[in-house]
CSV table of C-alpha atoms in Angstrom, one decimal:
chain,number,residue,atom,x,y,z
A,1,UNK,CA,5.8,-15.8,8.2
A,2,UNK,CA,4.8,-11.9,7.6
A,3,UNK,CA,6.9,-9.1,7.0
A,4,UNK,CA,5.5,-5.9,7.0
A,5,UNK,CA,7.0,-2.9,5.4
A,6,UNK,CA,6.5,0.6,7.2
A,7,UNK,CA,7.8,4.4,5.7
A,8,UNK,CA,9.4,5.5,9.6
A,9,UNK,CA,9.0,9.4,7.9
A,10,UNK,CA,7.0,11.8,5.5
A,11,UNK,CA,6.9,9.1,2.7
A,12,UNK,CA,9.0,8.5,0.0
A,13,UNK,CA,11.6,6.2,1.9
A,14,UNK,CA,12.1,4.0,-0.7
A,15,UNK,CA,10.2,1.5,0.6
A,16,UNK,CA,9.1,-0.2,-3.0
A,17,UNK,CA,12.8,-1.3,-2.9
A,18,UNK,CA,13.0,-3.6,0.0
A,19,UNK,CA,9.9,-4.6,-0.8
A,20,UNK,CA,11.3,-5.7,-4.2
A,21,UNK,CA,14.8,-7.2,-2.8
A,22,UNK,CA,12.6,-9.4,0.4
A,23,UNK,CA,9.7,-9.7,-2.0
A,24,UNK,CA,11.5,-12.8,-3.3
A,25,UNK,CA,10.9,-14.8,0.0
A,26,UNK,CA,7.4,-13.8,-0.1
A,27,UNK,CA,4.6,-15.3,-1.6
A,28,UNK,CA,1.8,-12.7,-1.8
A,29,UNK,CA,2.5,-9.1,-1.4
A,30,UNK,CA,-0.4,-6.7,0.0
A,31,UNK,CA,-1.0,-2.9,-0.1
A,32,UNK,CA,-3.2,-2.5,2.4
A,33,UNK,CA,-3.8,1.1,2.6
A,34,UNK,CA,-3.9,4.5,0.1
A,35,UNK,CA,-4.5,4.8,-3.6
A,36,UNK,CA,-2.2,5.8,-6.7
A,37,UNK,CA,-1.2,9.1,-4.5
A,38,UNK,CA,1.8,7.2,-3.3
A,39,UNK,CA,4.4,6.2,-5.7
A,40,UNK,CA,6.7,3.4,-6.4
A,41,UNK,CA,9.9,2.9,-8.5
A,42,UNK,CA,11.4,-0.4,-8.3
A,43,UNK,CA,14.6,-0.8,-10.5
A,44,UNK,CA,15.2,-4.2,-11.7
A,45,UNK,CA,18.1,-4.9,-14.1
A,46,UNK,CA,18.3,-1.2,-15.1
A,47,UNK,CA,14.9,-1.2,-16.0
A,48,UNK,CA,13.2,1.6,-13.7
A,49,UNK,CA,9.2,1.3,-13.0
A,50,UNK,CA,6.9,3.6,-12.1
A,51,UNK,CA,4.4,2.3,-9.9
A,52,UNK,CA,1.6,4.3,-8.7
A,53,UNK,CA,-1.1,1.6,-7.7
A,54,UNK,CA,0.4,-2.1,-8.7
A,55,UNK,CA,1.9,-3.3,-5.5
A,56,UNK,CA,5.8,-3.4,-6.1
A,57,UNK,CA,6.1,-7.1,-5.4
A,58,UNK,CA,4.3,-7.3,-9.3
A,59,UNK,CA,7.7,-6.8,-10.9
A,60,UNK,CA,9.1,-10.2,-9.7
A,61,UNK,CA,6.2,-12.4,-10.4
A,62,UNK,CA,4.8,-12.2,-6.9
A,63,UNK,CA,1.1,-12.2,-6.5
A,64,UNK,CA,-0.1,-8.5,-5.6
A,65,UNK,CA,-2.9,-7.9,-3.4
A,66,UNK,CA,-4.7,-4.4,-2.7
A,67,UNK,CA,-6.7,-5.2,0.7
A,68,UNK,CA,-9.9,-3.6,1.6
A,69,UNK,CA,-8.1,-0.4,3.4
A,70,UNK,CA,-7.3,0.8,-0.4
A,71,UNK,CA,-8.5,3.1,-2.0
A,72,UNK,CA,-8.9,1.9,-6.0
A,73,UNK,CA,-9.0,4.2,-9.0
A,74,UNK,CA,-9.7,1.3,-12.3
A,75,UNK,CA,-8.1,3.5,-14.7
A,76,UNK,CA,-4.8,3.8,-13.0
A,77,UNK,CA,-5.0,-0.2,-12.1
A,78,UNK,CA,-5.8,-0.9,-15.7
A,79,UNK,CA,-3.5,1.4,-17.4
A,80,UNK,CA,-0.5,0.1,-14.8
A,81,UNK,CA,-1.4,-3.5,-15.5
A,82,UNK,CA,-1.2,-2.8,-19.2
A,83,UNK,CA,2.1,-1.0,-19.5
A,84,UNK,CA,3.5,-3.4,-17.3
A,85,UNK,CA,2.4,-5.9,-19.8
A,86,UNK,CA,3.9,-3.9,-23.3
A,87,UNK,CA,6.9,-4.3,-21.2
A,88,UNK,CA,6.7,-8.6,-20.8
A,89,UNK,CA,5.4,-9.1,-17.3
A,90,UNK,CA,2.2,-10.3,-16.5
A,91,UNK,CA,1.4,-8.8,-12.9
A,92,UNK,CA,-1.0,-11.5,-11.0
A,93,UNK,CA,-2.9,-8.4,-8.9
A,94,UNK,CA,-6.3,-9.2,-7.0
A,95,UNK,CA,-8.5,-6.5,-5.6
A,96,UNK,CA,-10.5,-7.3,-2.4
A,97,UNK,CA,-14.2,-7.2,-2.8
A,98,UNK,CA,-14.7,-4.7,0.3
A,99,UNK,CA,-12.1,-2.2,-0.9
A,100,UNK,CA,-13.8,1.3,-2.0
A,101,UNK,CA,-13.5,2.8,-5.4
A,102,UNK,CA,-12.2,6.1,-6.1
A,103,UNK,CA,-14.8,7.8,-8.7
A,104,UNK,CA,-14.5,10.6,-11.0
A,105,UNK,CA,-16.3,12.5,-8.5
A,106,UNK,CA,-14.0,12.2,-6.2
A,107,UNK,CA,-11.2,13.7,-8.4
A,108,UNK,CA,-13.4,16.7,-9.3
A,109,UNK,CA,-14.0,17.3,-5.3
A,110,UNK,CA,-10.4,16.4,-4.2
A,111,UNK,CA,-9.0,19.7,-6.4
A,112,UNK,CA,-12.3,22.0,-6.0
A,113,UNK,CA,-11.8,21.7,-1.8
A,114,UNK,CA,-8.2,22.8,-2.2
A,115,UNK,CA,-8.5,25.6,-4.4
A,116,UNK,CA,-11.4,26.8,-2.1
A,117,UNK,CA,-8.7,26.3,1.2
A,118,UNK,CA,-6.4,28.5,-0.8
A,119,UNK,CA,-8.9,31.4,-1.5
A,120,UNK,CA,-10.0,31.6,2.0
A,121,UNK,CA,-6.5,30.6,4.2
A,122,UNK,CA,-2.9,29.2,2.6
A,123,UNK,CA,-2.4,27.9,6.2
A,124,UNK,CA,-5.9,25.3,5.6
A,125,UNK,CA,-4.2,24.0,2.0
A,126,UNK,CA,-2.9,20.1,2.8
A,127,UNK,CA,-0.8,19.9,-0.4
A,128,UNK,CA,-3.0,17.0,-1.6
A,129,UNK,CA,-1.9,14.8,-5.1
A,130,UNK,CA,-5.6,16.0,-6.2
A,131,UNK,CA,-6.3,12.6,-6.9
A,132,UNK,CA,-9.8,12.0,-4.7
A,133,UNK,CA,-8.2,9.9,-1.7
A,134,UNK,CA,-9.9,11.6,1.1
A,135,UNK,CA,-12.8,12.3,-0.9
A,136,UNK,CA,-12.9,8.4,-1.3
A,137,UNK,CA,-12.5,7.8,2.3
A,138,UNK,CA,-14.5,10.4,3.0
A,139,UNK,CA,-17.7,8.6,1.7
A,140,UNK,CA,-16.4,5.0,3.0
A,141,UNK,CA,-16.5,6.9,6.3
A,142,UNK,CA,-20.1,8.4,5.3
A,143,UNK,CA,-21.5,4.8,4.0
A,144,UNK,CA,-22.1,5.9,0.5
A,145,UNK,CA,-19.2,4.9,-1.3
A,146,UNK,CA,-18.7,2.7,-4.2
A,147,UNK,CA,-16.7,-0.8,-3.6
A,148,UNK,CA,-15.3,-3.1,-5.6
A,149,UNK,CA,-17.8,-5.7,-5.2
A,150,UNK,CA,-20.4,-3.4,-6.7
A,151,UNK,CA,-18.9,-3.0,-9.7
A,152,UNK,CA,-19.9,-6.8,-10.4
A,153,UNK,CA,-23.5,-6.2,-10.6
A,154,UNK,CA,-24.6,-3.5,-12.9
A,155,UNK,CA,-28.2,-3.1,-11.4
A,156,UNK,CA,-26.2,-2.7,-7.5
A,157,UNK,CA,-23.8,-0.2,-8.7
A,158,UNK,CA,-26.9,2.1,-10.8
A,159,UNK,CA,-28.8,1.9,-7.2
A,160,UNK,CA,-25.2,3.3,-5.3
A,161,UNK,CA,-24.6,5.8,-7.8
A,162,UNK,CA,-28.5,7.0,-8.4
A,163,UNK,CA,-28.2,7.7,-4.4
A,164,UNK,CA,-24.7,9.6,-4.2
A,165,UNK,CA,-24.5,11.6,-7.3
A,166,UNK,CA,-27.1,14.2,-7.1
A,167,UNK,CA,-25.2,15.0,-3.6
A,168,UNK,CA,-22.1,15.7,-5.5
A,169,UNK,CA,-23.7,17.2,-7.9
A,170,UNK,CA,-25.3,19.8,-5.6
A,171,UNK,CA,-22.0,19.9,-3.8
A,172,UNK,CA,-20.1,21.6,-6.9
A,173,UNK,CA,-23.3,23.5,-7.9
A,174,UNK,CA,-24.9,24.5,-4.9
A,175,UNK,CA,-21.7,25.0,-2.7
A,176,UNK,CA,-19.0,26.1,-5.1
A,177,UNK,CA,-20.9,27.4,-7.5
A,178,UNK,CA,-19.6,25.7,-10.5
A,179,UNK,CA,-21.1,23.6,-13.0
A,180,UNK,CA,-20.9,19.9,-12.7
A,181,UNK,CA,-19.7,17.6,-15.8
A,182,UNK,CA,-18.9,14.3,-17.0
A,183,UNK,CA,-18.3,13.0,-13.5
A,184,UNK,CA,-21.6,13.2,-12.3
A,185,UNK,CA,-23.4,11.6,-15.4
A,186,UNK,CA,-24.9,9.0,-14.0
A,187,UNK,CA,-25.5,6.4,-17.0
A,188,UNK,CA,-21.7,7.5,-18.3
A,189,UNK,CA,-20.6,6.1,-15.0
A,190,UNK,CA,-22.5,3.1,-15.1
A,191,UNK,CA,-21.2,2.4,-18.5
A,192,UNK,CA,-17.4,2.6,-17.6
A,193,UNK,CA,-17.1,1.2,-14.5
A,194,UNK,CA,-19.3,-1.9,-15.6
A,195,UNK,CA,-16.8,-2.6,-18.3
A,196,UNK,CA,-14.7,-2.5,-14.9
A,197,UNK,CA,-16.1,-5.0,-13.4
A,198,UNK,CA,-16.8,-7.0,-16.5
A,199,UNK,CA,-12.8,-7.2,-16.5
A,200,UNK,CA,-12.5,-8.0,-12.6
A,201,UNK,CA,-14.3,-10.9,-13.2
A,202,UNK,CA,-12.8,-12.5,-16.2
A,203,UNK,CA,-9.7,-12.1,-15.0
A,204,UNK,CA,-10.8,-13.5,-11.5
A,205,UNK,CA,-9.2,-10.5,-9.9
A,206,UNK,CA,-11.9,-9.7,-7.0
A,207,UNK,CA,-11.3,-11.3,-3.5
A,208,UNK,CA,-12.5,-11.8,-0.3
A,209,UNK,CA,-9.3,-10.4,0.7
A,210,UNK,CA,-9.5,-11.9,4.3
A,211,UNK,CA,-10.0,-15.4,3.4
A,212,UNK,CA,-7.4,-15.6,0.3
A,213,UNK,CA,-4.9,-14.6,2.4
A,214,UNK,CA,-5.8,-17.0,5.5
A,215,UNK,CA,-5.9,-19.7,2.7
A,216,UNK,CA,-2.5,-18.5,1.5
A,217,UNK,CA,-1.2,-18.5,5.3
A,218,UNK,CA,-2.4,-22.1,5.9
A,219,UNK,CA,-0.7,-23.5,2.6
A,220,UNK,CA,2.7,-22.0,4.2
A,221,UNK,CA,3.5,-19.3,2.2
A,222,UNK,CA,5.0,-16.0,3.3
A,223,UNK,CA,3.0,-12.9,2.7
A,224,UNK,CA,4.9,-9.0,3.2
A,225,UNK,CA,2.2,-6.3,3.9
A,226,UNK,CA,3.0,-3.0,2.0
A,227,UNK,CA,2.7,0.4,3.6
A,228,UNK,CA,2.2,3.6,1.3
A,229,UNK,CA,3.4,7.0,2.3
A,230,UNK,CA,4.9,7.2,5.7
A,231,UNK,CA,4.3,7.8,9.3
A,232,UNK,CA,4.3,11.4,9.9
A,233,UNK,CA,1.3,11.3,7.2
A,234,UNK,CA,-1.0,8.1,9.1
A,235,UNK,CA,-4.3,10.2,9.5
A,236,UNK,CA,-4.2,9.3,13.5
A,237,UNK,CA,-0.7,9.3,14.2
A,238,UNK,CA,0.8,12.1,12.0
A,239,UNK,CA,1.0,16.0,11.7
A,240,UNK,CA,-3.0,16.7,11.0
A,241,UNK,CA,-4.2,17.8,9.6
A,242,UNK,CA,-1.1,17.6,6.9
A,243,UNK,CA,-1.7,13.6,6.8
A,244,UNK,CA,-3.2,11.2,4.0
A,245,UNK,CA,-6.5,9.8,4.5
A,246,UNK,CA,-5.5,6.5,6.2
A,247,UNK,CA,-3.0,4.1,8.1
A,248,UNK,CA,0.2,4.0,6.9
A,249,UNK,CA,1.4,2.5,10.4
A,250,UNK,CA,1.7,-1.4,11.4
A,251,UNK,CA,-1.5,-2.0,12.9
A,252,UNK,CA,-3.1,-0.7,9.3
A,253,UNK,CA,-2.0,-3.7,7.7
A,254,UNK,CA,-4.5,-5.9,10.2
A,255,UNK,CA,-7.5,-3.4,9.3
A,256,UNK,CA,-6.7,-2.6,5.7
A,257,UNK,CA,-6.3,-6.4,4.8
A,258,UNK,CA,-8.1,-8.8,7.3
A,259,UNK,CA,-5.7,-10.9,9.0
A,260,UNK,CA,-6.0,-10.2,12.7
A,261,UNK,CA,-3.2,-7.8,14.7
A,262,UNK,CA,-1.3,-11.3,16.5
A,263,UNK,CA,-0.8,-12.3,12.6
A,264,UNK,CA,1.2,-8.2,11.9
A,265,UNK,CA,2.5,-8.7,15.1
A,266,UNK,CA,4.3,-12.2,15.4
A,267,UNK,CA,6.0,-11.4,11.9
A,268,UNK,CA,8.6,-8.7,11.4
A,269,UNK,CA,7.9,-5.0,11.3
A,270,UNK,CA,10.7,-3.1,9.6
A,271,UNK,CA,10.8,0.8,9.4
A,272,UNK,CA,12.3,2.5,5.7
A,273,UNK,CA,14.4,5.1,6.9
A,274,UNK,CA,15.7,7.7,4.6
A,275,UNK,CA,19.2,8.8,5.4
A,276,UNK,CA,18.3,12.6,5.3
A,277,UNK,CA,14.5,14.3,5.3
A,278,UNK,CA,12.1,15.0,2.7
A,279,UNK,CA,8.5,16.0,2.3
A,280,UNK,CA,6.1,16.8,-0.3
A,281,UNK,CA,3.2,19.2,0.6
A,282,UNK,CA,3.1,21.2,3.6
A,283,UNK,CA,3.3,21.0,7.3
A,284,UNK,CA,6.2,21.2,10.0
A,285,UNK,CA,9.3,19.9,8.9
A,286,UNK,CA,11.7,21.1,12.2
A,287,UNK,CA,14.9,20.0,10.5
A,288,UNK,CA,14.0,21.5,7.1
A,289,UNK,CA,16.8,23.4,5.1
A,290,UNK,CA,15.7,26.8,5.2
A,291,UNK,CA,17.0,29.1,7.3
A,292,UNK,CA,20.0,30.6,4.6
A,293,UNK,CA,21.1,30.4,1.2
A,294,UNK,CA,23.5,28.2,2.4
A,295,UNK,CA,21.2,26.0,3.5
A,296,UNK,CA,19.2,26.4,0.3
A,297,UNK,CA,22.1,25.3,-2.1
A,298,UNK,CA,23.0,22.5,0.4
A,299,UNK,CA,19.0,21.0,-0.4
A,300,UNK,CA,19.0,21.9,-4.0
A,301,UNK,CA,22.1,19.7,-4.3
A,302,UNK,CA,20.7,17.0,-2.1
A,303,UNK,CA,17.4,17.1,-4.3
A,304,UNK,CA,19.0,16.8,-7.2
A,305,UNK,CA,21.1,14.4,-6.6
A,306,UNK,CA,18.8,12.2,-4.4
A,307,UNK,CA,16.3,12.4,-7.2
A,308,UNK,CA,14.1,14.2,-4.4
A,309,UNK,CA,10.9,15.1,-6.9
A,310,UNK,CA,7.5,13.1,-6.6
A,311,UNK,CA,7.0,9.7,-8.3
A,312,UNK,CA,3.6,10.9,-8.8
A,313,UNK,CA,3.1,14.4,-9.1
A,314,UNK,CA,7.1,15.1,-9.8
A,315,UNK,CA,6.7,17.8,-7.3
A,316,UNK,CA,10.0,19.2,-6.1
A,317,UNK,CA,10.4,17.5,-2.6
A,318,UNK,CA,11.8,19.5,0.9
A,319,UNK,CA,14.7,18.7,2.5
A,320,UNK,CA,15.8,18.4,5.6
A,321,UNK,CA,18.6,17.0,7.8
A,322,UNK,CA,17.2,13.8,9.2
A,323,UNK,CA,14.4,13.4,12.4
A,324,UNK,CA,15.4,11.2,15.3
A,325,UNK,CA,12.2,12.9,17.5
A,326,UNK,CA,10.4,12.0,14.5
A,327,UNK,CA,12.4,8.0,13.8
A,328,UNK,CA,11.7,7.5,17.9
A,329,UNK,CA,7.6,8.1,16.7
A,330,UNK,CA,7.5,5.6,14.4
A,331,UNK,CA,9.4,3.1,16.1
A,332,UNK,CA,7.3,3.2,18.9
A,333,UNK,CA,3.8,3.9,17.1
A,334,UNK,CA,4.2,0.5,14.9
A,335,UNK,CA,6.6,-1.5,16.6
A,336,UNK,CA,9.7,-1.6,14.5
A,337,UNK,CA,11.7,-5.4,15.0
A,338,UNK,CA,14.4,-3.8,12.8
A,339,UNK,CA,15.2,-0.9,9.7
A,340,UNK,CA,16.4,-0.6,6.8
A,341,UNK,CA,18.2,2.9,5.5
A,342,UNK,CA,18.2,4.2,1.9
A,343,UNK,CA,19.9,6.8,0.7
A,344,UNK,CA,23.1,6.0,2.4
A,345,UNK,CA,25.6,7.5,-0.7
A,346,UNK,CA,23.5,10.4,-1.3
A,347,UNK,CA,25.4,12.4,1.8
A,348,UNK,CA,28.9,11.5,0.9
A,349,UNK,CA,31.0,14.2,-0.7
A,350,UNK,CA,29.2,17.0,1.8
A,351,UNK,CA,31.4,19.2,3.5
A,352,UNK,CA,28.6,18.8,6.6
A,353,UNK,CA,25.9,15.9,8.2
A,354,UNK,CA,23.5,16.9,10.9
A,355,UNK,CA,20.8,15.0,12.5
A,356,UNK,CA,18.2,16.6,14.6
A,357,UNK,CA,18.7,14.5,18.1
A,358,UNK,CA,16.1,16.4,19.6
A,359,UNK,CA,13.9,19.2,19.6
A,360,UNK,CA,13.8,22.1,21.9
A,361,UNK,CA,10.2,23.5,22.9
A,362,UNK,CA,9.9,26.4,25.0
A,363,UNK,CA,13.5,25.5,27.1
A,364,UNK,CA,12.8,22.0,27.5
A,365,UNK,CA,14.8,19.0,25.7
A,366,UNK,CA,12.2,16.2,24.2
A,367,UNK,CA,13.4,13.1,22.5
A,368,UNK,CA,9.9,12.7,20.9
A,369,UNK,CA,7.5,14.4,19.1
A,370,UNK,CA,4.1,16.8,20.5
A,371,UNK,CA,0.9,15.4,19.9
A,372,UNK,CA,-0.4,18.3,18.1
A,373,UNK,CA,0.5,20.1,14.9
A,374,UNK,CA,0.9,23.4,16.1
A,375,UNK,CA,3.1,22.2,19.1
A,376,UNK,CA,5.3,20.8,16.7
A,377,UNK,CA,6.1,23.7,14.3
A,378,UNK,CA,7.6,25.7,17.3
A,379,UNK,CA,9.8,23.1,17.7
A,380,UNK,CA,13.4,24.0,17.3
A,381,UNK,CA,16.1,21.0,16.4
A,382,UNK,CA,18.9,20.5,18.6
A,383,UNK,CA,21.7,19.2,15.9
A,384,UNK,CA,23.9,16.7,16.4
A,385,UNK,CA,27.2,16.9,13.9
A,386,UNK,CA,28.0,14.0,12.4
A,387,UNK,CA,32.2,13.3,10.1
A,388,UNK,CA,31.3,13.3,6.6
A,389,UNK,CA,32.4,10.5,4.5
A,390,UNK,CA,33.3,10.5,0.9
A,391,UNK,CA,32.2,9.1,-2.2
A,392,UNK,CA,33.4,6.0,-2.9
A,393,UNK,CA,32.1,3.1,-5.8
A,394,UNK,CA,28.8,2.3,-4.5
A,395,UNK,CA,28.2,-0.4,-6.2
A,396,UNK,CA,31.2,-2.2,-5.4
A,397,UNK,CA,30.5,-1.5,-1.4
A,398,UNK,CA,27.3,-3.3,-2.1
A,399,UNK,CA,29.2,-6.2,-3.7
A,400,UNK,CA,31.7,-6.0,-0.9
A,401,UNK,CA,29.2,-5.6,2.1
A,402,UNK,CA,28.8,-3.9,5.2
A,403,UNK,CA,32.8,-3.4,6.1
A,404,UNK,CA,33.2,-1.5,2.7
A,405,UNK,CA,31.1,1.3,4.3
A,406,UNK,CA,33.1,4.3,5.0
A,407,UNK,CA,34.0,4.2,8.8
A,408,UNK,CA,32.2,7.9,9.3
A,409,UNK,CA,29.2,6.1,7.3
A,410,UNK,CA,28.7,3.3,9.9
A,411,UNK,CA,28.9,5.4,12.9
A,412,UNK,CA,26.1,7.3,11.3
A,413,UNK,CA,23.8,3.6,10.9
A,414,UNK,CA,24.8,2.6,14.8
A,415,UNK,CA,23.7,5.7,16.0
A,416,UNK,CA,20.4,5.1,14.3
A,417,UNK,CA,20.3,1.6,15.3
A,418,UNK,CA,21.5,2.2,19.1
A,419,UNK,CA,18.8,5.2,19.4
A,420,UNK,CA,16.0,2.9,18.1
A,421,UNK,CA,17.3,-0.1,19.7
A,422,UNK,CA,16.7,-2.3,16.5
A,423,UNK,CA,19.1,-3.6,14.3
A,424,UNK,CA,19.5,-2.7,10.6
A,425,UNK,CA,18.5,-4.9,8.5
A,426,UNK,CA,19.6,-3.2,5.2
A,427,UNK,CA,21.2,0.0,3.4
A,428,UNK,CA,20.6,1.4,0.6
A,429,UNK,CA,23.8,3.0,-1.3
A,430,UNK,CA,21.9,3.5,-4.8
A,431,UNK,CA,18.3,3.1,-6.9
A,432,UNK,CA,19.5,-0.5,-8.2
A,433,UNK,CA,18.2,-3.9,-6.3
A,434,UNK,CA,21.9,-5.1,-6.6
A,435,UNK,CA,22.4,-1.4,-4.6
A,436,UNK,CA,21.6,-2.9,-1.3
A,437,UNK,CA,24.1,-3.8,1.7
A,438,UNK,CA,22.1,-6.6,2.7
A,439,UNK,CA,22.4,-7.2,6.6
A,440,UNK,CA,20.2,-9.7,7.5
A,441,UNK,CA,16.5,-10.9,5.8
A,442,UNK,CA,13.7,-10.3,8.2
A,443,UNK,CA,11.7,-13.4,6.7
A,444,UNK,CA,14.4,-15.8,8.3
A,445,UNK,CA,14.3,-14.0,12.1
């Protein structure tokens, strides 16, 4: 059985923590796309972690797999795996063999392009983490980049690296005019990332990601796939060019980890839905609250409350009202078989919820969303009101179960569930595991 886990929005969902409450049915858990630009935390027992690369599923003893459609940096891995270790686990996390390696290089390029976008147009800056994704993708794309597998063989990863750094080093020189450093030394490189794959290999971390997980499959055991960021960011089917570097979607987890599509698509597909809206960087965001102070204080409390700042970069997060143009998109785009909504308790005690139903674009009604960009930022929402409900002990509701949700509260999950047509699968009412109305588990459809 598979289950993978998609973000249905703009990222930060909270998908690490149904991947950490089904993760215990699985087997082997798999990231198979971005780097350590998209954050984690998992709560377990009151104990919150920070996870930035290690996929979730680490924190309860599952094996962790980053497949080929990664992007690796070693010295977030490394560092993760150790603090995760001061704190008595022992993450089991391979690496496949085919998945590329972010370099210093990379790094260096990621924050010189987007100072140069800012100095020539605001409107070209992305809003990137600055932490040499695309730049990594960029040269997978290109066929120069550095994979795992070469950092096994020293005299293989001197030959990659003897042909791609004088090209970034006449990239900052040449083109921006700066001066290049440490990250283009050639023989410093070598050095480090040899000691990187000298640890790969003693702690028999480097896969043919493919074939372990076939091998996994045919011994029976259950394996969840693990989106990062979320659909309005997928490189094809998000607001470009305001989008991450790769596949966040469904079909992402067949490239980015080697199992073919009929394996993603026999299992379960479940969509994270956040109750409400939020975004880091820029782009459209029709349902963002904006438009008065009102509207200001009402996201300011929201953000605060919902801890709405990034797990990476703790970059103050928009907020908006929540997207069903946007919910209807990623449904349809990967397939959903069901959802699961965080975030639930963070709306009660407003005086007013919203949802954007559907957008209005030059007098016509559309359920779903443009194709372009620029289409979709003169979108205007058309809002659907919503009776508040109010705060109540969360925790016991999640003891309790679905009937202990407000009445107001469940009206809001059937209208998501009747406009998606899938049934919800869990809710979210706080950051705690043990937080989670738990509806039905998608490894036992």
């Amino acid at each position: 059985m598979t289950v993978t886990i998609v973000g249905s929005q703009l990222g930060d969902e909270g998908k690490g923590a149904l991947v950490d409450l089904w993760g215990g049915d699985a087997d082997v858990v798999v990231r198979y796309q971005g780097g350590d630009n998209a954050g984690h935390t998992v709560v377990e027992d009151g104990e919150e972690y920070k996870l930035s690369l290690v996929p979730s599923g680490a924190v309860r003893d599952k094996v962790g797999v980053l497949g080929n459609g990664c992007v690796i940096n070693p010295r977030t891995l490394f560092s993760e795996i150790d603090a995760l270790r001061e704190r008595g686990l022992e993450p089991d996390v391979r690496l496949a063999k085919r998945a590329h390696v972010i370099m210093p290089y990379h790094r260096r390029l990621d924050n010189i392009e987007e100072e140069a976008k800012a100095d020539s147009d605001e409107d070209l800056v992305v809003g990137t983490t600055g932490r040499g994704i695309g730049p990594t993708y960029e040269d997978k794309a290109g066929r120069r980049g550095i994979r795992v597998g070469d950092l096994l063989d020293p005299e293989i990863l001197r030959k990659r690296l003897e042909y791609v750094v004088p090209q970034k080093k006449a990239l900052i020189e040449d083109v921006y005019g700066l001066e290049a450093g440490e990250e283009c030394d050639i023989d410093a490189l070598v050095e480090e990332f040899t000691e990187f794959g000298r640890r790969l290999r003693e702690d028999d971390m480097a896969i043919n990601c493919g074939d372990f997980l076939a091998e996994r499959r045919e011994a029976g055991e259950n394996v969840m796939f693990e989106g990062a960021q979320g659909t309005l960011i997928d490189i094809d089917h998000g607001s470009y060019p305001y989008v991450t570097s790769s596949n966040p979607t469904a079909g992402g987890a067949a490239t980015g980890s080697g199992v073919g599509p009929t394996v993603v698509g026999q299992g379960e597909v479940v969509g994270i839905v956040k109750a409400y809206l939020s975004r880091v960087g820029e782009g459209p965001m029709p349902t963002e609250l904006k438009n008065d102070e009102r509207d200001e204080e009402l996201a300011d409390f929201i953000r605060e409350k919902g801890g709405e700042f990034g797990t990476v970069t703790g970059r103050p997060r928009r907020i908006g009202w929540l997207d069903m143009p946007m919910l209807r998109h990623a449904a349809r785009v990967s397939g959903f078989t069901g959802i699961a909504v965080n975030h639930l308790d963070v709306l009660a005690g407003l005086d007013e919820i919203k949802v954007g139903h559907a957008y209005e674009l030059e007098g016509d009604e559309r359920l779903t969303m443009p194709a372009t960009t620029e289409r979709w930022d003169e979108c205007e929402p058309i809002l659907k009101e919503f009776d508040t409900w109010p705060e109540v002990d969360w925790t016991e509701v999640a003891e309790e179960g679905y009937d202990a949700i407000p009445d107001a509260a469940q009206d809001y999950l059937e209208y998501l569930s009747d406009e998606l047509d899938v049934p919800v699968y869990a809710v979210g009412v706080g950051p705690d595991r043990a937080q989670t109305v738990h509806l039905a588990n998608p490894f036992d459809q």
